[in-house]
Amino acid sequence: MANVETAEKQTVQKTQRTSGNLGRIAKYTLMKGITLLITVVIGVYLAILIANGGGYVDKMREGQIREQVSLQLAGNPEMAYLSQAEREQIYEQTVQIRIRQVGLDQPFMVRSFRYLWNGLTLNLGKAEYLLSDSGSRQVRNILGERLTPTLLLMASGQMLLFFTSVFFALFLSRRYGSVIDRIVVAMAPTSAAPAWFYGIFLILIFAALLGWLPFGGMIDAPPPQNPWLRAVSVLKHMVLPVGAIVLSSIFLTSYYWRTFFLIYSSEDYVDMAKAKGLSDRAIERRYVLRPTLPTIITSFALTLIGLWTGAIVLETVFGWPGIGRLTQSAINMFDTPVIVGTVVIYAYLLALTVFLLDIIYALVDPRVKLGGGEK
Amino acid sequence: MKVIANFFKQLKDYPSAIAGLAIIFLMVCLAIYAVFAIPYEQAVKLWRGDDKVWADTPRNARPVWFNWFYKEKQPVTINLNSAKDPSLKSVQDLGGGMSMVDVVFEFDYNYDGFPSEISLFFTSKFNSARPNVDITWITPDGREIPMSNMALSASNTYTISQDNALSRRLRGVAPEKGLFADPNDPSKVVKGTYKMVIEGLVFEEGADYDAKLVVYGKLHGLAGTDHRRRDITIALLWGTPVALSFGLLAAVGSSLITMMLAAAAVWFGGWVDAVIRRINEIVMILPLLPILIMVGLFYSRSIWAILGVVILLGIFGSSILSYRSMFLQVKQSGYIEAARAYGASSGRIIFRYMIPKVIPVLIPGFVTQVPSYVFLEATLAVLNLGDPLLPTWGKLLNDAYSEGALFTGHFYWVLQPAILLVLTGLGFAMLGFALDRIFNPRLRGL
């Protein structure tokens, strides 16, 4: 009878603990999410301060107002009876009224918070020169159109990089001291070069000299009708940029992680597990990979931050129609609204990456699960 | 002294460190040579130079050493100038103020490839009657090809390779090919001594003219030329001091200030620590490159302004956290306690006791940071945000890329700056990795 009771108690405790775990993870994630959101807000605010240092945001808004007013007045038939001077006077007056309406005459500190809100919601008005492929001039539409290719390229590159690095690092730690291990250690410094730099060499070898893969772009022109063929075409165009992303970081990450694995595999509990006769795979999974994962994820987050930054040039080099190449064309055309928009988008993307990694971190780190992390 | 000797002894066990040091040393020598051989103003002037500065160099020529690897030899530029070499000119007085001024250019052409362009430049002085010249081309096999007859103004350029009338007389072949080709096999060059005879008539006392013949080659200098005829060597040379100083200053600047801030954060704790950590969190999600792009576009493109922003953002980067955790350990040590007991000020404790303790860890960190800053400069240049004045490696890559060097096969244009970038990056990275293993005992055996 007593036995049954204790067993029941145990199950009750167990369920309580699991729900407690989930609760803790949720709480941790929520906290992280809120902190990140606040950081994004401050980051975007800083970006707007920088952009407005030269008065560019103000100019942008005023330009929009002037355009609207002149369109309005041009459409007004009564204006046709007035003289040129009168027309100009009415135009100026209307512009001044609108400027007061929008609040451009208010002190900068007051305005900057409204800009912040517009920036955060990507409500940046119209681009000065650039058009989206569908013909829209709204910054939000232009950015939205370019977001998918960027996400496609970066997500596949980053995922591939993470998994190949983990497996490669495990493989190396198993063959510690072998020729391939020493080659990787010697190659680790090559990761000093960013992904676009490897991209140039990959284009030179595989596109210019061998002609196996396209120079750049995202899809064959004209795009194939069959959706399968289209997917194959996109894949073909992705090989080189993704290859450049992986190549630029794989030696360094596998070198660092292999070193982590080696340090952790000399722990006593690993020897203990070996003594118990567990298989190598089981030891690696449960005793080496598990405790190192939080550290690995943190270091991967840093790699990713570098990769996002490099993506602008990577997309430019490969002509990939994403946010990065948009940034490049906006720079060349001096399209201020689009440039401010890309800064905001990149801040969001970085924050999102950090946030996702934080969630994964919470899932794999026992300290978060058991609430020990707070101490 | 002994510490340093000991350090070098340890360094000797790492061949990569020696190689890295050697590369860095070579780069520093190159940088010093560049600064002295081509002074700053001259480098800027040459690189901004319009067509006048680079009139005598071929467009998109490959480096001279290409000839070592190919059986078919390509020409280098032949430049003959009667103003510099008066023996090319003969004057014969015809009386009545008229005289015959003949210029004869004679040169050996023993290459297998055709030149890329041919131009003839005239400068003349006269009052009202313009001198008249008649130009004839004589090939080694004795064919005489009449080229042109023209009246000169103060300065004339006769772009022979664009002379369509001459091209028609040469059976539709471009003049730079047709003038050198074997009539029986137009793909072959007739080797030997070529002659250009310019028979001129001047109609006034004291009137004269000079001619300069430039047969543009397909190879030029150690590094070739770009689309604006500029010698790439200048940008390669001057890129070295720029890259080194940008990388070193950014790395040293940001890591020194970071270290001080981390030490202060740990020592004072409380709100100082909290503020610094919050700033770090914000900077981590600030997209560095877009921010630099905004600064470059809205404020200043000068490399030094960019450097300032890079340092400012680098200070609060990820490394501040690792320094912080190091200082947290240092703060616990007994000698800090002792310093506090004798009443040392906060400044003294931070600068005399805490910072010296972590400097060995700082050195590998900052050496490995150098390459990322060197590449950052190149990255900005590729985005068209390079320094407006200075020639740099990144600007070369940008030019090459925007001119489609990879599509048109001008690989040398991309590869030379790329190799220098890689070498610099590798040199610092290799040294940094070895230093990391020396100073970081946990890594030593691995």
Coordinates of N, CA, C and O in Angstrom, one line a residue, chain A residues 32 35-36 38-44 46-54 56 176 185-190 192-194 196-197 199-201 203-204 208-209 215 252 255-256 258-260 262-264 267 302 305 309-310 312-313 316-318 324 327-328 330-332 334-336 339-340 342-344 346-348 350-351 354, chain B residues 16 278-291 293-299 301 309 313 317-319 368 370-373 375-380 382-385 394 397-398 401 405-412 414-415 417-423 425-431 433 436-437 442-446:
Chain A
K32 N 13.9 36.7 -22.6 CA 14.9 37.0 -23.7 C 14.2 37.8 -24.8 O 14.8 38.7 -25.3
T35 N 13.7 41.4 -23.7 CA 15.0 42.1 -23.7 C 15.5 42.4 -25.1 O 15.9 43.5 -25.4
L36 N 15.3 41.4 -26.0 CA 15.8 41.6 -27.4 C 15.0 42.7 -28.1 O 15.5 43.5 -28.8
I38 N 13.5 45.2 -26.7 CA 13.9 46.5 -26.2 C 15.3 46.9 -26.9 O 15.4 48.0 -27.3
T39 N 16.2 45.9 -27.0 CA 17.4 46.2 -27.7 C 17.2 46.6 -29.1 O 17.9 47.5 -29.6
V40 N 16.3 45.9 -29.8 CA 16.0 46.3 -31.2 C 15.5 47.7 -31.3 O 16.0 48.5 -32.1
V41 N 14.6 48.1 -30.3 CA 14.1 49.4 -30.3 C 15.2 50.4 -30.1 O 15.3 51.4 -30.9
I42 N 16.1 50.2 -29.2 CA 17.2 51.1 -28.9 C 18.1 51.1 -30.1 O 18.5 52.2 -30.6
G43 N 18.4 50.0 -30.7 CA 19.2 49.9 -31.9 C 18.7 50.7 -33.0 O 19.4 51.5 -33.7
V44 N 17.4 50.5 -33.3 CA 16.8 51.3 -34.4 C 16.8 52.8 -34.1 O 17.1 53.6 -35.0
L46 N 19.0 54.4 -32.4 CA 20.4 54.8 -32.7 C 20.6 55.0 -34.2 O 21.1 56.0 -34.6
A47 N 20.1 54.0 -34.9 CA 20.3 54.1 -36.4 C 19.6 55.3 -36.9 O 20.1 56.0 -37.8
I48 N 18.4 55.6 -36.4 CA 17.7 56.8 -36.9 C 18.4 58.1 -36.5 O 18.5 59.0 -37.3
L49 N 19.0 58.1 -35.3 CA 19.8 59.2 -34.8 C 21.0 59.4 -35.8 O 21.2 60.6 -36.2
I50 N 21.6 58.3 -36.2 CA 22.8 58.5 -37.1 C 22.3 59.0 -38.4 O 22.8 59.9 -39.0
A51 N 21.2 58.4 -38.9 CA 20.7 58.8 -40.2 C 20.3 60.2 -40.2 O 20.5 61.0 -41.2
N52 N 19.7 60.7 -39.1 CA 19.2 62.1 -39.1 C 20.3 63.1 -38.7 O 20.0 64.3 -38.8
G53 N 21.5 62.6 -38.3 CA 22.5 63.5 -38.0 C 22.8 64.5 -39.1 O 23.0 65.6 -38.9
G54 N 22.7 64.0 -40.4 CA 22.8 64.9 -41.5 C 21.5 65.4 -41.9 O 21.4 66.0 -43.0
Y56 N 18.9 63.8 -42.9 CA 18.4 63.1 -44.0 C 17.0 62.6 -43.9 O 16.2 62.6 -44.8
Y176 N 42.0 12.6 -33.5 CA 42.9 13.6 -33.0 C 44.3 13.3 -33.3 O 44.8 12.2 -33.1
V185 N 43.6 22.2 -38.5 CA 44.2 23.1 -37.6 C 45.0 24.2 -38.4 O 44.9 25.4 -38.1
A186 N 45.7 23.7 -39.4 CA 46.5 24.6 -40.2 C 45.6 25.5 -41.0 O 46.0 26.6 -41.3
M187 N 44.5 25.0 -41.4 CA 43.6 25.8 -42.3 C 42.7 26.8 -41.5 O 42.1 27.7 -42.1
A188 N 42.7 26.6 -40.2 CA 41.8 27.5 -39.4 C 42.0 29.0 -39.6 O 41.0 29.7 -39.7
P189 N 43.2 29.4 -39.8 CA 43.4 30.9 -40.0 C 42.8 31.4 -41.3 O 42.5 32.6 -41.4
T190 N 42.5 30.5 -42.3 CA 42.0 31.0 -43.5 C 40.6 31.6 -43.3 O 40.1 32.3 -44.2
A192 N 39.8 33.9 -41.7 CA 39.9 35.3 -41.5 C 39.2 36.0 -42.7 O 38.7 37.1 -42.5
A193 N 39.1 35.4 -43.8 CA 38.5 36.0 -45.0 C 37.0 35.9 -45.0 O 36.5 34.8 -44.6
P194 N 36.2 36.9 -45.3 CA 34.8 36.8 -45.3 C 34.2 35.9 -46.4 O 35.0 35.6 -47.4
W196 N 32.2 36.5 -49.0 CA 32.2 37.0 -50.3 C 33.6 36.9 -51.0 O 33.7 36.7 -52.2
F197 N 34.6 36.9 -50.2 CA 36.0 36.7 -50.7 C 36.2 35.3 -51.3 O 36.7 35.2 -52.4
G199 N 33.7 33.7 -52.3 CA 32.8 33.7 -53.4 C 33.5 34.0 -54.7 O 33.3 33.4 -55.7
I200 N 34.4 35.0 -54.6 CA 35.1 35.5 -55.8 C 35.9 34.3 -56.4 O 35.9 34.0 -57.6
F201 N 36.6 33.6 -55.5 CA 37.4 32.5 -56.0 C 36.6 31.3 -56.5 O 36.9 30.7 -57.5
I203 N 33.6 31.7 -57.9 CA 33.1 32.1 -59.2 C 34.2 31.9 -60.3 O 34.0 31.4 -61.4
L204 N 35.5 32.3 -59.9 CA 36.6 32.2 -60.8 C 36.8 30.7 -61.2 O 36.9 30.5 -62.4
A208 N 34.0 30.8 -64.2 CA 34.7 31.4 -65.3 C 35.6 30.3 -65.9 O 35.7 30.2 -67.2
L209 N 36.3 29.5 -65.1 CA 37.3 28.5 -65.7 C 36.6 27.3 -66.2 O 36.8 26.8 -67.3
F215 N 27.4 32.2 -63.0 CA 28.2 33.3 -62.3 C 27.4 33.8 -61.2 O 28.0 34.2 -60.2
L252 N 37.4 27.2 -39.2 CA 37.5 27.8 -37.8 C 36.5 27.2 -36.9 O 36.9 26.8 -35.8
Y255 N 37.6 23.7 -36.0 CA 38.7 23.7 -35.2 C 38.4 24.0 -33.7 O 38.8 23.3 -32.8
Y256 N 37.6 25.1 -33.5 CA 37.2 25.5 -32.2 C 36.4 24.4 -31.5 O 36.7 24.0 -30.3
R258 N 36.1 21.2 -32.2 CA 36.9 20.0 -32.0 C 37.7 20.1 -30.7 O 37.8 19.2 -29.9
T259 N 38.3 21.4 -30.5 CA 39.1 21.6 -29.3 C 38.2 21.5 -28.0 O 38.6 20.8 -27.0
F260 N 37.0 22.0 -28.1 CA 36.0 21.8 -27.0 C 35.7 20.4 -26.8 O 35.8 19.9 -25.6
L262 N 37.5 17.9 -27.4 CA 38.7 17.2 -26.9 C 38.8 17.5 -25.4 O 39.1 16.6 -24.6
I263 N 38.6 18.8 -25.0 CA 38.7 19.2 -23.6 C 37.7 18.4 -22.8 O 38.0 17.8 -21.7
Y264 N 36.5 18.3 -23.4 CA 35.4 17.7 -22.6 C 35.6 16.2 -22.6 O 35.1 15.5 -21.7
E267 N 37.2 14.5 -19.6 CA 36.6 14.6 -18.3 C 36.5 13.2 -17.7 O 36.4 12.2 -18.4
L302 N 27.9 34.0 -32.5 CA 28.8 35.0 -32.9 C 29.2 34.9 -34.4 O 29.3 35.9 -35.1
I305 N 26.5 36.3 -36.5 CA 26.4 37.8 -36.6 C 27.4 38.3 -37.6 O 27.1 39.1 -38.5
T309 N 26.4 40.2 -41.5 CA 27.1 41.4 -42.0 C 27.7 41.1 -43.3 O 27.6 42.0 -44.2
G310 N 28.4 40.0 -43.5 CA 29.0 39.7 -44.8 C 28.0 39.5 -45.9 O 28.4 39.5 -47.1
I312 N 25.7 41.1 -47.2 CA 25.5 42.2 -48.1 C 26.4 42.1 -49.3 O 26.0 42.2 -50.4
V313 N 27.7 41.9 -49.0 CA 28.6 41.8 -50.1 C 28.5 40.5 -50.8 O 28.7 40.4 -52.0
T316 N 25.9 40.8 -53.3 CA 26.4 41.7 -54.4 C 27.2 40.9 -55.3 O 27.1 41.0 -56.5
V317 N 28.2 40.1 -54.8 CA 29.1 39.4 -55.6 C 28.4 38.4 -56.4 O 28.7 38.2 -57.6
F318 N 27.4 37.7 -55.9 CA 26.7 36.6 -56.6 C 25.5 37.1 -57.3 O 24.8 36.4 -57.9
G324 N 20.7 42.2 -49.3 CA 22.1 42.7 -49.4 C 22.3 43.4 -50.7 O 22.9 44.5 -50.8
T327 N 20.7 46.7 -50.7 CA 21.5 47.7 -50.0 C 22.5 48.3 -50.9 O 22.7 49.5 -51.0
Q328 N 23.2 47.4 -51.7 CA 24.2 47.8 -52.6 C 23.6 48.8 -53.7 O 24.2 49.9 -53.9
A330 N 20.9 50.5 -53.3 CA 20.5 51.7 -52.7 C 21.6 52.7 -52.4 O 21.5 53.9 -52.5
I331 N 22.8 52.1 -52.1 CA 24.0 52.9 -51.8 C 24.4 53.6 -53.1 O 24.6 54.8 -53.1
N332 N 24.4 52.8 -54.2 CA 24.8 53.5 -55.5 C 23.9 54.5 -56.0 O 24.3 55.5 -56.7
F334 N 21.9 56.3 -53.8 CA 21.7 57.2 -52.7 C 20.2 57.2 -52.3 O 19.7 58.3 -52.2
D335 N 19.6 56.1 -52.2 CA 18.2 56.0 -51.9 C 18.0 55.9 -50.4 O 18.0 54.8 -49.8
T336 N 17.9 57.1 -49.7 CA 18.0 57.1 -48.2 C 16.9 56.2 -47.6 O 17.2 55.4 -46.7
I339 N 17.9 52.7 -47.6 CA 19.1 52.4 -46.8 C 18.6 52.3 -45.3 O 19.0 51.3 -44.6
V340 N 17.8 53.2 -44.8 CA 17.4 53.2 -43.4 C 16.6 51.9 -43.2 O 16.7 51.2 -42.2
T342 N 16.9 49.0 -44.8 CA 17.7 47.8 -44.7 C 18.4 47.7 -43.3 O 18.6 46.6 -42.8
V343 N 18.8 48.9 -42.8 CA 19.4 48.8 -41.4 C 18.4 48.2 -40.5 O 18.8 47.3 -39.7
V344 N 17.2 48.7 -40.5 CA 16.1 48.2 -39.6 C 16.0 46.7 -39.8 O 15.9 45.9 -38.9
Y346 N 18.0 44.5 -41.1 CA 19.2 43.7 -40.6 C 19.1 43.6 -39.1 O 19.5 42.6 -38.5
A347 N 18.7 44.7 -38.4 CA 18.7 44.7 -36.9 C 17.6 43.6 -36.5 O 17.9 42.8 -35.6
Y348 N 16.5 43.6 -37.2 CA 15.5 42.5 -36.9 C 16.0 41.1 -37.2 O 15.9 40.3 -36.4
L350 N 19.1 40.1 -37.2 CA 20.1 39.7 -36.2 C 19.4 39.3 -34.9 O 19.7 38.3 -34.3
A351 N 18.5 40.2 -34.5 CA 17.8 39.9 -33.2 C 17.1 38.6 -33.3 O 17.1 37.8 -32.4
V354 N 19.5 35.7 -33.0 CA 19.9 35.6 -31.6 C 18.8 35.0 -30.7 O 19.0 34.1 -29.9
Chain B
S16 N 54.0 27.8 -37.8 CA 53.0 28.7 -38.4 C 53.2 30.1 -37.9 O 53.0 31.1 -38.6
R278 N 24.5 46.3 -20.9 CA 23.3 46.6 -21.8 C 23.8 47.2 -23.1 O 23.3 46.8 -24.1
I279 N 24.8 48.1 -23.0 CA 25.3 48.6 -24.3 C 25.8 47.5 -25.2 O 25.6 47.4 -26.4
N280 N 26.5 46.5 -24.6 CA 27.0 45.4 -25.3 C 25.9 44.6 -26.0 O 26.0 44.3 -27.2
E281 N 24.8 44.4 -25.3 CA 23.7 43.7 -25.9 C 23.1 44.5 -27.1 O 22.7 43.9 -28.1
I282 N 23.1 45.8 -27.0 CA 22.5 46.6 -28.1 C 23.5 46.5 -29.3 O 23.1 46.2 -30.4
V283 N 24.8 46.7 -29.0 CA 25.8 46.7 -30.1 C 25.8 45.3 -30.8 O 25.9 45.3 -32.0
M284 N 25.6 44.3 -30.0 CA 25.6 42.9 -30.7 C 24.5 42.8 -31.8 O 24.8 42.1 -32.8
I285 N 23.4 43.4 -31.6 CA 22.4 43.3 -32.7 C 22.4 44.5 -33.6 O 21.7 44.5 -34.6
L286 N 23.3 45.5 -33.4 CA 23.4 46.6 -34.4 C 24.1 46.0 -35.6 O 25.2 45.5 -35.4
P287 N 23.5 46.1 -36.8 CA 24.2 45.5 -37.9 C 25.4 46.5 -38.3 O 25.2 47.6 -38.8
L288 N 26.6 46.0 -38.1 CA 27.8 46.8 -38.2 C 27.9 47.4 -39.6 O 28.1 48.6 -39.8
L289 N 27.8 46.5 -40.6 CA 28.0 47.0 -42.0 C 27.0 48.1 -42.4 O 27.4 49.1 -42.9
P290 N 25.7 47.8 -42.2 CA 24.7 48.9 -42.6 C 25.0 50.2 -41.9 O 24.8 51.3 -42.5
I291 N 25.4 50.1 -40.6 CA 25.7 51.4 -39.9 C 26.8 52.1 -40.5 O 26.8 53.3 -40.8
I293 N 27.7 51.8 -43.5 CA 27.3 52.3 -44.8 C 26.6 53.6 -44.7 O 26.9 54.6 -45.4
M294 N 25.7 53.8 -43.6 CA 25.1 55.0 -43.4 C 26.1 56.1 -43.1 O 26.0 57.3 -43.6
V295 N 27.1 55.8 -42.2 CA 28.1 56.8 -41.9 C 28.8 57.2 -43.1 O 29.0 58.4 -43.4
G296 N 29.2 56.2 -44.0 CA 29.9 56.5 -45.2 C 29.1 57.4 -46.1 O 29.7 58.3 -46.8
L297 N 27.8 57.1 -46.2 CA 27.0 57.9 -47.1 C 26.7 59.3 -46.6 O 26.7 60.2 -47.4
F298 N 26.3 59.4 -45.3 CA 25.7 60.6 -44.8 C 26.8 61.5 -44.2 O 26.6 62.7 -44.2
Y299 N 27.9 61.0 -43.8 CA 28.9 61.9 -43.1 C 30.2 62.0 -43.9 O 30.5 63.0 -44.5
R301 N 33.3 59.7 -46.1 CA 33.8 58.4 -46.7 C 35.3 58.2 -46.3 O 35.9 57.2 -46.7
V309 N 34.4 55.0 -36.3 CA 33.2 54.3 -36.0 C 33.4 52.8 -35.7 O 32.8 52.2 -34.8
L313 N 32.2 51.0 -32.3 CA 31.3 49.8 -32.3 C 32.1 48.6 -31.8 O 31.5 47.7 -31.2
G317 N 31.8 45.2 -28.5 CA 31.5 43.9 -29.2 C 31.6 42.7 -28.2 O 31.7 42.9 -27.0
S318 N 31.7 41.5 -28.8 CA 31.6 40.3 -28.0 C 32.8 40.2 -27.1 O 32.6 39.5 -26.0
S319 N 33.9 40.8 -27.4 CA 35.1 40.5 -26.6 C 35.0 41.1 -25.2 O 35.7 40.7 -24.3
T368 N 44.5 38.2 -33.8 CA 43.5 37.5 -34.6 C 42.4 38.5 -35.1 O 41.8 38.2 -36.1
V370 N 43.0 41.5 -36.3 CA 43.5 42.4 -37.4 C 42.9 42.0 -38.7 O 42.4 42.8 -39.4
P371 N 43.0 40.7 -39.1 CA 42.5 40.4 -40.5 C 41.1 40.8 -40.7 O 40.7 41.2 -41.8
S372 N 40.2 40.6 -39.7 CA 38.8 40.9 -39.9 C 38.6 42.4 -40.2 O 37.8 42.8 -41.0
Y373 N 39.5 43.2 -39.6 CA 39.4 44.7 -39.9 C 40.0 45.0 -41.3 O 39.5 45.8 -42.0
F375 N 39.9 43.0 -43.8 CA 38.8 42.6 -44.8 C 37.6 43.5 -44.7 O 36.9 43.7 -45.7
L376 N 37.4 44.1 -43.6 CA 36.3 45.1 -43.5 C 36.5 46.3 -44.4 O 35.6 46.7 -45.1
E377 N 37.7 46.7 -44.4 CA 38.0 47.8 -45.3 C 37.8 47.4 -46.8 O 37.1 48.2 -47.5
A378 N 38.2 46.2 -47.1 CA 37.9 45.7 -48.5 C 36.4 45.6 -48.7 O 35.9 46.0 -49.8
T379 N 35.7 45.1 -47.7 CA 34.3 44.9 -47.9 C 33.6 46.3 -48.2 O 32.8 46.4 -49.1
L380 N 34.0 47.3 -47.4 CA 33.4 48.6 -47.7 C 33.7 49.1 -49.1 O 32.9 49.7 -49.7
V382 N 34.3 47.3 -51.7 CA 33.6 46.6 -52.7 C 32.2 47.1 -52.8 O 31.5 47.1 -53.8
L383 N 31.7 47.7 -51.7 CA 30.3 48.3 -51.7 C 30.4 49.7 -52.2 O 29.4 50.5 -52.1
N384 N 31.5 50.1 -52.8 CA 31.6 51.5 -53.4 C 31.8 52.5 -52.3 O 31.5 53.7 -52.5
L385 N 32.2 52.1 -51.1 CA 32.3 53.1 -50.0 C 33.7 53.3 -49.6 O 34.0 53.6 -48.4
G394 N 40.9 47.0 -51.7 CA 39.4 46.8 -51.9 C 38.9 47.6 -53.1 O 38.1 47.1 -53.8
L397 N 39.6 45.7 -56.2 CA 38.6 44.6 -56.3 C 37.2 45.1 -56.8 O 36.6 44.6 -57.7
N398 N 36.9 46.3 -56.3 CA 35.6 46.9 -56.7 C 35.6 47.3 -58.1 O 34.7 47.0 -58.9
Y401 N 35.5 44.2 -60.2 CA 34.2 43.6 -60.2 C 33.2 44.4 -61.0 O 32.5 43.8 -61.8
A405 N 35.6 41.9 -64.5 CA 36.9 41.2 -64.8 C 36.8 39.7 -64.9 O 37.5 39.1 -65.6
L406 N 35.9 39.1 -64.1 CA 35.8 37.7 -64.1 C 35.2 37.2 -65.3 O 35.4 36.1 -65.8
F407 N 34.3 38.0 -65.9 CA 33.6 37.6 -67.1 C 34.5 37.7 -68.3 O 34.5 36.9 -69.2
T408 N 35.3 38.8 -68.3 CA 36.2 39.0 -69.5 C 37.5 38.4 -69.4 O 38.3 38.6 -70.3
G409 N 37.8 37.7 -68.3 CA 39.0 36.9 -68.2 C 40.2 37.7 -67.7 O 41.3 37.2 -67.8
H410 N 40.0 38.9 -67.2 CA 41.1 39.7 -66.6 C 41.4 39.2 -65.2 O 41.2 40.0 -64.2
F411 N 41.7 37.9 -65.0 CA 41.8 37.4 -63.7 C 42.9 38.0 -62.8 O 42.8 38.2 -61.6
Y412 N 44.0 38.5 -63.5 CA 45.1 39.1 -62.8 C 44.6 40.3 -61.9 O 45.1 40.5 -60.8
V414 N 41.7 40.7 -60.4 CA 41.1 40.3 -59.2 C 42.1 39.6 -58.3 O 42.1 39.8 -57.1
L415 N 42.9 38.7 -58.9 CA 43.8 37.8 -58.1 C 44.9 38.6 -57.3 O 45.1 38.2 -56.2
P417 N 45.2 41.8 -55.9 CA 44.8 42.3 -54.6 C 44.2 41.2 -53.7 O 44.5 41.2 -52.5
A418 N 43.5 40.2 -54.3 CA 43.0 39.2 -53.4 C 44.1 38.4 -52.7 O 44.0 38.1 -51.5
I419 N 45.2 38.1 -53.5 CA 46.3 37.3 -52.9 C 46.9 38.1 -51.8 O 47.3 37.6 -50.7
L420 N 47.1 39.4 -52.0 CA 47.7 40.3 -51.0 C 46.8 40.3 -49.7 O 47.3 40.2 -48.6
L421 N 45.5 40.4 -49.9 CA 44.6 40.4 -48.8 C 44.7 39.1 -48.0 O 44.8 39.1 -46.8
V422 N 44.7 38.0 -48.8 CA 44.8 36.7 -48.1 C 46.1 36.6 -47.4 O 46.1 36.1 -46.2
L423 N 47.2 37.0 -48.0 CA 48.5 36.9 -47.3 C 48.5 37.7 -46.0 O 48.9 37.2 -45.0
G425 N 45.9 38.6 -44.2 CA 45.0 38.0 -43.3 C 45.7 36.7 -42.7 O 45.7 36.5 -41.5
L426 N 46.2 35.9 -43.5 CA 46.9 34.7 -43.1 C 48.0 35.0 -42.1 O 48.1 34.3 -41.1
G427 N 48.8 36.0 -42.4 CA 50.0 36.3 -41.6 C 49.5 36.5 -40.2 O 50.0 35.9 -39.2
F428 N 48.6 37.5 -40.0 CA 48.1 37.8 -38.7 C 47.4 36.7 -38.0 O 47.6 36.4 -36.8
A429 N 46.5 36.0 -38.8 CA 45.8 34.9 -38.2 C 46.7 33.8 -37.7 O 46.5 33.2 -36.6
M430 N 47.7 33.4 -38.5 CA 48.6 32.3 -38.1 C 49.3 32.7 -36.9 O 49.4 31.9 -35.9
L431 N 49.8 33.9 -36.8 CA 50.6 34.4 -35.6 C 49.6 34.3 -34.4 O 50.0 33.8 -33.3
F433 N 46.9 32.6 -33.9 CA 46.5 31.3 -33.4 C 47.7 30.7 -32.6 O 47.4 30.0 -31.6
D436 N 47.9 32.3 -29.3 CA 46.7 31.8 -28.4 C 47.1 30.5 -27.7 O 46.9 30.3 -26.6
R437 N 47.8 29.7 -28.5 CA 48.2 28.4 -27.9 C 49.3 28.5 -26.9 O 49.3 27.8 -25.9
R442 N 45.4 25.8 -21.8 CA 44.4 24.7 -22.0 C 44.5 24.2 -23.4 O 44.1 23.1 -23.7
L443 N 44.9 25.0 -24.3 CA 45.0 24.6 -25.7 C 46.3 24.0 -26.1 O 46.4 23.5 -27.2
R444 N 47.3 24.1 -25.2 CA 48.7 23.9 -25.7 C 48.8 22.5 -26.3 O 49.4 22.4 -27.4
G445 N 48.3 21.5 -25.6 CA 48.5 20.1 -26.2 C 47.7 19.8 -27.4 O 47.9 18.9 -28.1
L446 N 46.7 20.7 -27.7 CA 45.7 20.3 -28.7 C 46.0 20.9 -30.0 O 46.3 22.0 -30.1

